[in-house]
Coordinates of C-alpha atoms and ligand atoms in Angstrom, one line a residue:
M636 CA 12.8 -23.6 -16.3
K637 CA 15.0 -20.9 -14.9
T638 CA 13.4 -17.4 -14.9
E639 CA 15.2 -14.1 -14.9
I640 CA 15.2 -14.0 -11.1
D641 CA 16.8 -17.3 -10.8
L642 CA 19.8 -16.4 -13.0
S643 CA 23.2 -15.9 -11.4
K644 CA 24.8 -12.5 -11.7
Q645 CA 27.2 -13.4 -14.4
E646 CA 24.3 -15.0 -16.4
L647 CA 22.4 -11.8 -16.0
I648 CA 25.4 -9.6 -17.1
D649 CA 25.8 -11.8 -20.3
A650 CA 22.0 -11.8 -21.0
L651 CA 21.9 -8.0 -20.6
F652 CA 24.6 -7.0 -23.1
Q653 CA 23.5 -9.7 -25.6
E654 CA 19.9 -8.4 -25.6
D655 CA 20.5 -5.7 -28.2
E656 CA 23.4 -5.7 -30.6
K657 CA 23.1 -2.1 -31.0
I658 CA 23.4 -1.3 -27.5
K659 CA 26.3 -3.7 -27.2
D660 CA 27.8 -1.8 -29.9
I661 CA 27.4 1.5 -28.3
F662 CA 29.1 0.2 -25.1
D663 CA 31.8 -1.3 -27.3
S664 CA 32.6 1.8 -29.2
A665 CA 32.3 4.6 -26.5
S666 CA 35.5 5.7 -25.2
N667 CA 34.3 7.3 -22.2
L668 CA 31.1 8.0 -20.2
R669 CA 30.3 11.3 -22.0
E670 CA 30.4 9.5 -25.4
L671 CA 28.4 6.6 -24.2
R672 CA 25.7 9.0 -23.0
E673 CA 25.5 10.8 -26.1
K674 CA 25.3 7.6 -28.5
L675 CA 22.7 6.1 -26.2
F676 CA 20.5 9.1 -26.3
N677 CA 20.8 9.1 -30.1
Y678 CA 19.8 5.6 -30.3
L679 CA 16.9 6.0 -28.0
N680 CA 15.6 9.0 -29.9
S681 CA 15.9 7.2 -33.2
L682 CA 14.2 4.2 -32.0
E683 CA 11.2 6.3 -30.7
R684 CA 11.0 8.1 -34.1
D685 CA 10.9 4.6 -35.9
Y686 CA 8.2 3.1 -33.9
F687 CA 5.8 5.9 -34.9
N688 CA 7.0 6.6 -38.5
I689 CA 5.0 4.9 -41.1
Y690 CA 7.8 4.8 -43.5
S691 CA 10.2 3.1 -41.2
H692 CA 11.0 -0.7 -41.4
E693 CA 7.9 -2.8 -40.7
D694 CA 9.8 -4.4 -37.7
F695 CA 9.0 -1.0 -35.9
Y696 CA 6.1 0.4 -37.5
K697 CA 3.8 -2.7 -37.9
K698 CA 4.2 -3.8 -34.2
H699 CA 1.0 -3.6 -32.2
I700 CA 0.1 -0.2 -30.7
I701 CA 0.2 -1.5 -27.3
G702 CA 3.7 -2.9 -27.7
K703 CA 4.7 0.4 -29.4
N704 CA 3.3 2.5 -26.5
S705 CA 5.1 0.3 -23.9
A706 CA 8.3 0.6 -26.0
K707 CA 7.8 4.3 -25.9
E708 CA 7.2 4.3 -22.0
C709 CA 10.5 2.2 -21.6
I710 CA 12.5 4.7 -23.9
R711 CA 11.1 7.6 -21.7
V712 CA 12.3 5.7 -18.6
F713 CA 15.8 4.9 -20.0
K714 CA 16.2 8.4 -21.0
N715 CA 15.3 9.7 -17.6
I716 CA 17.7 7.3 -16.1
I717 CA 20.7 8.5 -18.1
R718 CA 20.1 12.1 -17.7
T719 CA 22.6 14.0 -15.8
E720 CA 19.9 16.0 -14.0
N721 CA 18.6 12.8 -12.4
E722 CA 22.0 11.5 -11.6
E723 CA 22.4 14.7 -9.6
L724 CA 19.0 14.3 -7.9
S725 CA 19.5 10.9 -7.0
G726 CA 23.4 10.9 -6.1
F727 CA 24.0 7.9 -8.3
S728 CA 24.7 7.2 -12.1
A729 CA 23.4 3.9 -13.3
L730 CA 25.0 4.6 -16.7
D731 CA 28.3 5.0 -15.3
A732 CA 27.7 1.6 -13.2
L733 CA 26.6 -0.2 -16.5
Y734 CA 29.7 1.1 -18.3
K735 CA 31.8 -0.2 -15.6
I736 CA 30.1 -3.6 -15.3
Y737 CA 30.5 -3.8 -19.3
N738 CA 34.2 -3.1 -18.7
K739 CA 34.5 -6.0 -16.2
D740 CA 35.1 -3.7 -13.1
Q741 CA 35.0 -6.5 -10.5
K742 CA 34.6 -4.0 -7.5
L743 CA 31.4 -2.7 -9.1
I744 CA 30.3 -6.1 -10.2
E745 CA 30.5 -7.3 -6.6
E746 CA 28.8 -4.4 -5.3
T747 CA 26.0 -4.5 -7.8
G748 CA 22.8 -6.5 -7.0
N749 CA 20.9 -8.8 -9.5
G750 CA 18.0 -6.5 -9.1
F751 CA 19.8 -3.7 -10.9
L752 CA 20.8 -6.0 -13.7
I753 CA 17.3 -7.4 -14.2
E754 CA 15.7 -3.9 -14.2
F755 CA 18.0 -3.1 -17.4
L756 CA 17.5 -6.5 -18.9
F757 CA 13.6 -5.8 -19.0
L758 CA 14.1 -2.3 -19.9
I759 CA 16.1 -3.0 -23.0
R760 CA 13.7 -5.8 -23.9
G761 CA 10.9 -3.2 -23.5
I762 CA 12.6 -0.7 -25.8
N763 CA 12.6 -3.3 -28.2
G764 CA 8.9 -3.8 -28.2
K765 CA 9.2 -7.2 -26.2
S766 CA 7.5 -6.3 -23.1
R767 CA 4.5 -8.5 -24.1
L768 CA 2.1 -6.5 -22.2
E769 CA -0.5 -6.8 -25.0
K770 CA -2.1 -10.2 -25.0
T771 CA -3.3 -10.2 -28.6
K772 CA -3.8 -13.5 -30.3
D773 CA -2.8 -11.9 -33.6
L774 CA -6.3 -12.3 -34.8
S775 CA -8.1 -9.6 -37.0
S776 CA -11.1 -8.1 -35.6
D777 CA -13.4 -10.0 -38.0
E778 CA -12.0 -13.2 -36.5
I779 CA -13.0 -12.1 -32.9
T780 CA -16.5 -13.5 -32.6
V781 CA -19.0 -13.1 -29.8
E782 CA -18.3 -16.6 -28.9
L783 CA -14.6 -16.3 -29.0
R784 CA -14.8 -13.1 -26.8
G785 CA -17.1 -15.0 -24.6
K786 CA -14.7 -17.7 -24.2
I787 CA -11.6 -15.5 -23.5
L788 CA -13.8 -13.7 -20.8
D789 CA -14.7 -16.9 -19.2
E790 CA -11.2 -17.8 -18.9
Y791 CA -10.4 -14.5 -17.1
S792 CA -13.3 -15.2 -14.7
K793 CA -12.3 -18.7 -14.1
G794 CA -8.8 -17.5 -13.3
M795 CA -10.1 -14.9 -10.7
L796 CA -12.5 -17.5 -9.1
D797 CA -9.9 -20.1 -8.9
S798 CA -7.6 -17.7 -7.0
Y799 CA -10.2 -16.9 -4.4
K800 CA -10.2 -20.2 -3.4
K801 CA -6.7 -19.8 -1.7
F802 CA -8.2 -17.0 0.5
S803 CA -10.5 -17.1 3.5
K804 CA -13.2 -14.9 4.8
G805 CA -14.2 -14.3 8.3
T806 CA -17.6 -15.7 7.8
D807 CA -16.2 -19.0 6.4
K808 CA -17.3 -22.1 8.6
R809 CA -13.7 -22.9 9.3
S810 CA -12.9 -19.2 10.6
I811 CA -15.9 -19.3 12.7
K812 CA -15.0 -22.4 14.3
N813 CA -11.6 -21.1 15.2
Q814 CA -13.3 -17.7 16.5
K815 CA -15.5 -19.8 18.7
I816 CA -12.6 -21.8 20.1
V817 CA -10.4 -18.7 20.8
K818 CA -13.3 -16.8 22.1
N819 CA -14.0 -19.4 24.7
K820 CA -10.5 -19.6 25.8
I821 CA -10.3 -16.0 26.4
L822 CA -13.4 -15.9 28.5
E823 CA -12.2 -18.8 30.5
Y824 CA -8.8 -17.2 31.0
F825 CA -10.3 -13.9 32.1
S826 CA -13.1 -15.8 34.0
A827 CA -15.5 -13.4 31.9
T828 CA -19.3 -14.2 30.6
E829 CA -21.0 -13.6 27.4
D830 CA -22.3 -10.4 28.4
D831 CA -18.8 -9.1 29.2
W832 CA -17.9 -10.2 25.6
K833 CA -20.7 -8.0 24.2
D834 CA -19.7 -4.9 26.3
Y835 CA -16.8 -3.1 24.3
K836 CA -15.6 -1.5 27.8
W837 CA -14.8 -5.1 28.8
H838 CA -12.5 -5.4 25.8
L839 CA -10.8 -2.0 26.3
N840 CA -10.0 -3.3 30.0
H841 CA -8.7 -6.6 28.8
I842 CA -6.4 -5.4 25.9
I843 CA -3.8 -7.9 25.6
R844 CA -0.4 -6.3 25.7
D845 CA 2.2 -8.7 27.1
C846 CA 3.8 -11.8 25.9
K847 CA 2.9 -13.9 28.7
T848 CA -0.9 -13.5 28.3
L849 CA -0.7 -13.9 24.7
S850 CA 1.3 -16.8 24.7
E851 CA -1.0 -18.4 27.1
L852 CA -4.0 -17.8 24.9
I853 CA -2.5 -18.4 21.4
K854 CA 0.5 -20.4 20.0
L855 CA 3.1 -18.1 19.2
E856 CA 5.8 -18.6 16.8
E857 CA 9.6 -18.4 17.6
D858 CA 10.1 -14.9 15.7
E859 CA 6.8 -13.6 17.1
I860 CA 8.1 -14.2 20.8
L861 CA 11.4 -12.5 19.9
G862 CA 9.5 -9.6 18.5
I863 CA 7.2 -9.2 21.4
K864 CA 10.1 -9.5 24.0
E865 CA 12.0 -6.8 22.1
A866 CA 9.1 -4.6 22.1
E867 CA 8.5 -5.0 25.8
K868 CA 12.2 -4.5 26.7
N869 CA 12.2 -1.1 24.8
K870 CA 8.6 -0.1 26.0
I871 CA 7.1 0.1 22.5
P872 CA 3.5 -0.5 22.9
F873 CA 1.6 -3.3 21.3
Q874 CA -2.1 -4.0 22.0
I875 CA -4.4 -6.6 20.7
T876 CA -8.1 -6.6 21.6
P877 CA -9.5 -9.7 22.9
Y878 CA -12.0 -9.8 20.0
Y879 CA -9.2 -9.3 17.5
L880 CA -7.4 -12.3 18.9
T881 CA -10.2 -14.5 17.9
L882 CA -8.8 -14.0 14.3
F883 CA -5.6 -15.7 15.1
N884 CA -5.4 -19.4 14.3
E885 CA -5.1 -20.9 17.9
N886 CA -2.5 -23.5 16.6
G887 CA 0.2 -21.3 15.3
R888 CA 0.5 -19.1 12.3
D889 CA -0.8 -20.2 9.0
R890 CA -1.5 -18.9 5.6
N891 CA -4.8 -17.4 6.7
D892 CA -3.6 -15.4 9.8
R893 CA -0.4 -14.3 8.8
L894 CA -1.6 -11.0 7.9
V895 CA -3.5 -10.6 10.9
R896 CA -0.7 -11.4 13.1
A897 CA 1.9 -9.3 11.2
Q898 CA -0.4 -6.3 11.7
V899 CA -0.2 -6.4 15.5
I900 CA 2.9 -8.4 16.7
P901 CA 5.9 -6.1 16.2
S902 CA 8.9 -7.9 14.7
K903 CA 12.4 -7.8 16.2
E904 CA 13.6 -5.8 13.5
Y905 CA 10.7 -3.1 13.9
S906 CA 11.6 -2.7 17.5
V907 CA 15.4 -2.5 16.8
S908 CA 14.6 0.2 14.1
V909 CA 12.3 2.2 16.2
V910 CA 15.0 2.5 19.0
K911 CA 17.7 3.3 16.4
N912 CA 15.4 6.3 15.2
Q913 CA 14.7 7.4 18.7
S914 CA 18.4 7.1 19.8
E915 CA 19.5 9.3 16.7
D916 CA 16.8 11.5 17.6
S917 CA 15.6 11.3 14.0
D918 CA 11.8 12.3 13.2
M919 CA 9.5 9.5 13.1
D920 CA 6.8 11.7 11.7
F921 CA 7.4 10.5 8.2
M922 CA 4.5 12.3 6.7
G923 CA 5.7 15.7 8.1
E924 CA 2.3 16.3 9.8
K925 CA 3.8 18.8 12.3
S926 CA 4.7 20.9 9.3
T927 CA 1.1 21.1 8.1
S928 CA -0.4 21.6 11.5
P929 CA -1.9 25.2 12.0
V930 CA -3.0 24.3 15.6
L931 CA -2.4 21.4 18.0
G932 CA -4.4 18.4 16.9
V933 CA -5.4 19.6 13.2
T934 CA -3.5 18.9 10.1
R935 CA -4.4 20.7 6.9
R936 CA -3.2 19.5 3.5
Y937 CA -6.1 20.1 1.2
P938 CA -8.4 23.1 0.5
N939 CA -11.6 21.9 2.2
I940 CA -10.8 19.3 4.6
V941 CA -8.9 19.0 7.8
I942 CA -7.6 16.1 10.0
F943 CA -8.8 16.6 13.6
K944 CA -6.7 14.2 16.0
A945 CA -9.2 14.0 18.9
F946 CA -7.5 11.0 20.8
D947 CA -4.0 9.7 20.8
S948 CA -4.5 5.9 21.2
C949 CA -6.4 3.0 19.6
P950 CA -7.8 -0.1 21.1
Q951 CA -5.3 -2.0 19.0
I952 CA -2.0 -0.7 17.7
C953 CA -1.0 -1.5 13.9
V954 CA 2.7 -2.1 13.5
Y955 CA 2.7 -0.2 10.2
C956 CA 0.8 2.9 11.4
Q957 CA 2.2 6.0 10.0
R958 CA 1.4 8.0 13.2
N959 CA 3.4 5.4 15.2
W960 CA 5.4 8.3 16.5
E961 CA 2.6 9.7 18.4
I962 CA 0.1 6.9 19.2
K963 CA 0.3 6.1 22.8
D964 CA -0.4 3.1 25.0
I965 CA -4.1 3.2 25.9
Q966 CA -3.2 3.5 29.7
D967 CA -1.2 6.6 28.8
A968 CA -3.7 8.3 26.6
V969 CA -5.5 11.4 27.7
T970 CA -8.1 13.6 26.1
S971 CA -6.9 17.4 26.5
P972 CA -10.0 19.5 26.6
G973 CA -8.0 22.8 26.1
K974 CA -6.4 21.2 22.8
V975 CA -9.8 20.0 21.5
E976 CA -11.4 23.6 22.2
A977 CA -8.4 25.4 20.4
A978 CA -8.8 23.0 17.4
I979 CA -12.7 23.5 17.1
D980 CA -12.2 27.2 17.5
W981 CA -9.6 27.2 14.6
I982 CA -12.0 25.4 12.3
Q983 CA -14.9 27.6 13.4
K984 CA -12.9 30.6 12.3
N985 CA -11.8 29.1 9.0
K986 CA -14.8 29.2 6.6
Y987 CA -12.9 27.5 3.8
I988 CA -13.2 24.3 5.8
T989 CA -16.3 22.2 4.9
E990 CA -15.2 18.7 6.1
V991 CA -13.5 17.5 9.1
L992 CA -11.9 13.9 9.5
V993 CA -12.1 13.1 13.0
T994 CA -9.3 10.6 13.8
G995 CA -6.6 10.0 16.2
G996 CA -5.6 7.3 17.2
D997 CA -9.2 5.9 17.3
P998 CA -11.9 8.4 18.3
L999 CA -14.3 5.5 19.0
T1000 CA -12.3 4.4 21.9
L1001 CA -13.8 7.6 23.6
D1002 CA -17.2 7.1 25.2
N1003 CA -20.5 7.9 23.5
E1004 CA -21.3 11.2 25.4
Y1005 CA -17.9 12.7 24.5
I1006 CA -18.2 11.7 20.9
S1007 CA -21.7 13.1 20.7
L1008 CA -20.7 16.3 22.2
L1009 CA -17.8 16.7 19.9
L1010 CA -19.7 15.9 16.8
Q1011 CA -22.4 18.4 17.9
K1012 CA -20.0 21.2 18.4
L1013 CA -18.3 20.5 15.0
L1014 CA -21.9 20.4 13.2
K1015 CA -23.0 23.4 14.8
I1016 CA -20.3 25.2 12.6
K1017 CA -22.1 26.7 9.7
H1018 CA -19.5 25.8 7.0
I1019 CA -19.0 22.3 8.2
E1020 CA -21.2 20.0 6.0
R1021 CA -19.5 16.5 6.6
I1022 CA -17.7 14.7 9.2
R1023 CA -15.9 11.5 8.6
I1024 CA -15.2 9.4 11.5
G1025 CA -12.0 7.6 10.9
T1026 CA -12.0 4.5 13.1
R1027 CA -10.8 0.9 13.1
A1028 CA -13.2 -0.1 15.8
L1029 CA -15.4 -1.9 13.1
V1030 CA -12.4 -4.1 12.6
T1031 CA -10.9 -4.5 16.2
L1032 CA -13.9 -3.9 18.3
P1033 CA -17.2 -4.4 16.4
S1034 CA -19.1 -4.3 19.8
R1035 CA -18.1 -0.8 20.1
I1036 CA -20.9 0.1 17.5
N1037 CA -23.5 -0.2 20.2
K1038 CA -27.1 1.1 20.1
E1039 CA -26.4 4.5 21.9
L1040 CA -23.7 5.3 19.5
V1041 CA -25.7 4.5 16.4
K1042 CA -28.6 6.4 17.7
S1043 CA -26.5 9.8 18.1
L1044 CA -25.0 9.1 14.8
E1045 CA -28.4 8.8 13.3
R1046 CA -29.8 12.0 15.0
L1047 CA -26.8 14.1 13.9
N1048 CA -26.8 12.8 10.3
K1049 CA -29.1 15.1 8.4
L1050 CA -29.6 14.1 4.6
G1051 CA -29.0 17.0 2.3
E1052 CA -27.6 19.2 5.1
K1053 CA -25.0 17.6 7.2
E1054 CA -23.4 14.3 6.8
I1055 CA -21.7 11.8 9.0
C1056 CA -19.7 8.8 7.5
I1057 CA -17.4 6.2 8.7
V1058 CA -14.0 5.6 7.2
T1059 CA -12.5 2.3 8.2
H1060 CA -9.6 0.1 7.6
F1061 CA -9.9 -3.5 6.7
E1062 CA -6.8 -5.1 5.4
D1063 CA -8.0 -8.9 4.8
A1064 CA -11.3 -10.6 4.2
T1065 CA -10.7 -12.8 7.3
E1066 CA -11.5 -9.6 9.2
I1067 CA -15.0 -9.4 8.1
T1068 CA -16.7 -11.6 10.6
P1069 CA -20.3 -12.3 11.6
D1070 CA -19.8 -9.6 14.4
V1071 CA -18.6 -7.0 11.9
L1072 CA -21.6 -7.9 9.7
V1073 CA -24.1 -7.2 12.7
A1074 CA -22.3 -3.9 13.3
V1075 CA -22.3 -2.8 9.6
K1076 CA -25.9 -3.5 9.6
K1077 CA -26.6 -1.3 12.6
I1078 CA -24.6 1.7 11.0
K1079 CA -26.2 1.2 7.4
K1080 CA -29.6 1.2 9.0
A1081 CA -29.0 4.6 10.5
G1082 CA -28.4 5.8 7.0
I1083 CA -24.5 6.3 7.4
S1084 CA -22.2 5.2 4.7
I1085 CA -19.0 3.2 5.4
Y1086 CA -15.8 3.4 3.2
N1087 CA -12.6 1.4 3.4
Q1088 CA -9.0 2.7 3.3
Q1089 CA -6.6 -0.3 2.6
V1090 CA -3.0 -0.1 3.1
F1091 CA -1.4 -2.2 0.3
T1092 CA 1.1 -4.3 2.4
Y1093 CA 3.2 -7.4 1.2
Y1094 CA 0.7 -9.6 2.8
N1095 CA -2.3 -8.4 0.9
S1096 CA -0.4 -7.9 -2.3
L1097 CA -0.7 -11.5 -3.5
K1098 CA -2.4 -11.9 -6.7
F1099 CA -6.1 -11.3 -6.6
K1100 CA -5.9 -11.2 -2.8
T1101 CA -7.1 -7.4 -2.8
C1102 CA -9.8 -8.2 -5.4
F1103 CA -11.1 -10.8 -3.0
L1104 CA -11.1 -8.0 -0.1
R1105 CA -12.8 -5.4 -2.3
K1106 CA -15.5 -8.0 -3.2
T1107 CA -16.0 -9.0 0.3
L1108 CA -16.2 -5.6 1.6
K1109 CA -18.7 -4.4 -1.0
I1110 CA -21.2 -7.3 -0.5
S1111 CA -21.0 -6.6 3.2
G1112 CA -22.0 -2.9 2.9
I1113 CA -18.4 -1.2 2.9
D1114 CA -17.2 0.8 -0.3
P1115 CA -13.6 0.5 -1.1
Y1116 CA -12.2 3.9 -1.1
Y1117 CA -8.5 4.2 -1.0
L1118 CA -5.5 1.9 -1.6
F1119 CA -2.4 3.3 0.1
N1120 CA 1.0 2.3 -0.9
T1121 CA 3.1 1.7 2.0
K1122 CA 5.6 4.5 2.6
G1123 CA 9.1 4.6 3.2
K1124 CA 9.4 4.3 6.9
E1125 CA 12.5 2.2 7.7
E1126 CA 10.8 0.4 10.6
T1127 CA 8.1 -1.1 8.4
K1128 CA 10.0 -2.2 5.5
D1129 CA 8.7 -5.8 6.0
F1130 CA 5.3 -4.5 4.7
R1131 CA 6.5 -2.3 1.8
V1132 CA 5.6 -3.2 -1.8
P1133 CA 7.1 -1.9 -4.9
I1134 CA 5.0 1.0 -6.4
A1135 CA 5.0 -1.0 -9.5
R1136 CA 3.0 -3.9 -8.0
V1137 CA 0.2 -1.3 -7.0
Q1138 CA -0.1 -0.1 -10.7
Q1139 CA 0.1 -3.9 -11.8
E1140 CA -2.8 -4.9 -9.4
R1141 CA -5.0 -2.1 -10.6
K1142 CA -4.6 -2.8 -14.3
E1143 CA -4.4 -6.5 -14.5
E1144 CA -6.6 -7.6 -11.6
A1145 CA -8.8 -4.8 -10.0
R1146 CA -9.8 -3.8 -13.6
L1147 CA -11.5 -7.3 -14.0
L1148 CA -14.0 -6.5 -11.2
P1149 CA -17.2 -4.7 -11.9
G1150 CA -16.9 -0.9 -11.4
I1151 CA -18.8 -0.5 -8.1
I1152 CA -16.4 -3.1 -6.4
R1153 CA -13.0 -1.5 -7.7
S1154 CA -14.0 2.0 -6.5
D1155 CA -10.8 2.6 -4.5
E1156 CA -8.1 4.8 -5.7
P1157 CA -4.5 3.7 -5.5
V1158 CA -2.5 6.5 -3.9
F1159 CA 1.1 7.3 -2.7
N1160 CA 0.9 9.7 0.2
V1161 CA 3.7 12.2 -0.2
P1162 CA 5.2 13.3 3.0
K1163 CA 4.4 17.1 4.1
L1164 CA 2.0 17.1 1.0
G1165 CA -0.6 14.6 0.4
K1166 CA -2.1 12.0 -1.9
S1167 CA -0.5 11.6 -5.1
H1168 CA -2.7 9.4 -7.5
L1169 CA -0.9 6.6 -9.0
R1170 CA -2.9 6.2 -11.9
S1171 CA -1.9 9.8 -13.0
W1172 CA 1.3 9.3 -15.0
Q1173 CA 1.9 12.9 -14.9
D1174 CA 2.3 12.9 -11.2
H1175 CA 5.5 10.6 -10.8
E1176 CA 8.3 9.4 -12.8
V1177 CA 11.2 6.8 -12.4
I1178 CA 14.5 8.9 -12.3
M1179 CA 17.0 6.4 -11.4
I1180 CA 17.8 2.6 -10.6
L1181 CA 20.3 2.1 -7.8
K1182 CA 22.9 -0.5 -7.4
N1183 CA 20.7 -2.7 -5.4
G1184 CA 17.7 -2.7 -7.7
E1185 CA 15.8 0.2 -5.8
R1186 CA 14.0 2.4 -8.2
V1187 CA 14.0 6.3 -7.4
Y1188 CA 10.9 8.1 -8.2
R1189 CA 10.2 11.7 -8.3
F1190 CA 6.7 12.9 -7.4
F1191 CA 4.9 16.0 -8.7
P1192 CA 1.5 15.8 -6.9
W1193 CA -1.0 18.5 -7.4
E1194 CA 0.4 20.5 -4.6
S1195 CA 3.3 21.2 -6.9
M1196 CA 1.1 24.1 -8.2
L1197 CA 1.3 25.7 -4.7
L1198 CA 3.9 28.1 -3.9
L1199 CA 7.4 26.8 -2.7
V1200 CA 6.6 23.1 -3.3
E1201 CA 9.1 21.0 -5.0
G1202 CA 8.8 17.5 -6.2
Y1203 CA 9.6 14.7 -3.9
V1204 CA 12.3 12.2 -4.5
Y1205 CA 11.4 8.7 -3.1
T1206 CA 13.4 5.4 -3.1
D1207 CA 11.3 2.4 -3.5
V1208 CA 11.9 -1.2 -2.3
P1209 CA 13.5 -3.4 -5.3
I1210 CA 11.2 -5.4 -7.3
Y1211 CA 13.8 -8.1 -7.2
S1212 CA 13.6 -8.6 -3.5
Y1213 CA 9.8 -8.5 -3.7
L1214 CA 9.5 -11.2 -6.2
K1215 CA 12.1 -13.3 -4.4
R1216 CA 10.1 -13.1 -1.1
L1217 CA 6.9 -14.1 -3.0
Q1218 CA 8.7 -17.1 -4.4
N1219 CA 10.1 -18.1 -1.0
D1220 CA 6.4 -17.9 0.2
G1221 CA 5.3 -20.4 -2.6
E1222 CA 4.0 -17.9 -5.0
D1223 CA 4.7 -18.3 -8.7
A1224 CA 6.9 -15.2 -9.5
E1225 CA 6.4 -15.8 -13.1
E1226 CA 2.6 -14.6 -12.6
Y1227 CA 3.8 -11.2 -11.6
K1228 CA 6.5 -10.9 -14.4
S1229 CA 4.9 -7.9 -16.2
I1230 CA 5.6 -5.8 -12.9
W1231 CA 8.9 -4.6 -14.6
Y1232 CA 6.8 -2.7 -17.1
Y1233 CA 4.9 -0.3 -14.6
F1234 CA 6.6 2.9 -13.9
Ligands
LIG2337 S1 -6.0 2.0 14.0 FE1 -5.2 3.7 12.6 S2 -4.4 5.1 14.0 FE2 -4.6 3.3 15.2 S3 -2.7 2.1 15.2 FE3 -4.0 1.4 13.5 S4 -3.4 2.5 11.7 FE4 -2.7 3.7 13.6

């Protein structure tokens, strides 16, 4: 059966204006845009009143409260979109476009994407209480027995467990076998020994950063070769640790390793986009970190905590890194004693800072002595009570968690006084290997907590995939902490996921997990400001839908309370393109259908 995303443009236009007779009449009778806006506002206002008026027709009042609330939300969004203020802010009038489409303006019809039409089709269904977000079986509370409830819960649990079968862990037999094969190939290639493999410095000295070496070790796909060659041509650094390469399927990309590969192999489009940015001299500091830096190497966005960038490279470079504008090739990276001293001095002088996130780059690329000294200096500051070490070494280089490092962390971590913890970044359960478990065990034995910050990319946004990761993390001793929405950097658009999908995942999938597993908070990192919690409806709203189906959001994070801070306007990726991509990758897009009702 054809679903909405399979309909042609004309079919969608027909469906859109047939969905609600009253809306059709309004479009029919309005003689200009102003009149149309007026009539539509009146209609939406009267609908809203009817849903919550006990004397209104039972078609409205008797609807289930969840359906009514969803209708109210759709009405709010619809009214937002037709507000002239929001047209001004977004530079587009969806209402004008709809009016022209209704009046068969061919030019506009050609320019409009299916994503725009579907958004309004679902919105009109929503205002009519047809979003079907509520799964009520039309039973009264007396009919819902313990047995029936148990049966329904079993169904949910089975659905989750069945979905997990599609995903792999780094500790699965099949994964371990592949890791061993690739490891042996690498050892042979570099004439190295088992002892070399256990030494993280050997890995740092053998980081793979060119197409020739990589293709001799692993089967690369055509598009991957093109991507790496483009990066090499434009001197865009790419780096993969020998250890991380063992997570690649040796015989070419498959369902299990495509996330791992996409993280470290820049696509051709990525490099082209980075070069374009550089040639236009546009600022790749998307988060506006420079504007919140009181002293070189320090970023402050919150009252108590600062980011301290101690090193400007990582053993491995993630393609979607938000700091790609300043992460250097490991061979060009330097520690600058003057910069570090000045940063520590600034922290020392600011008694309102109680916590420091030591990051980079990856600070665990530095040696034990340096790290220990740095931590000691910071912990000596009276008002500093916690240091978070932001590192991906657990994921990309677990052998880095060696005895000396753990010993010094254990010595410096003082329960009840000064805490050291680790914040890391796992993206997929295949990254949790036996080597990772050994490293985690050492850290936990030293009394150090580990938290995970996941970036919610296209690749781990598949239904229940992030639940599988959360579950694997928690059982491995790592607490899920943040789930980051991918931001609007042009060069990383392949990774981006609509905000609505983050909200849907939280409500329909994560919510099914026990509370201590779904401990992560979904956030959108607002440039120049900071994290906006996506579960907080007061913090953001949809203000427009553009011609190609992109939603425009306006964010009001808590920083809006600060002086001079305006809301932030953000253009998302179209839900339609996201669903189409899932469909092309073999997912059943119908399973994601309620996404249209998350705003
Ligand atoms: S490890 Fe972190 S800082 Fe380093 S490249 Fe990846 S995302 Fe960026």
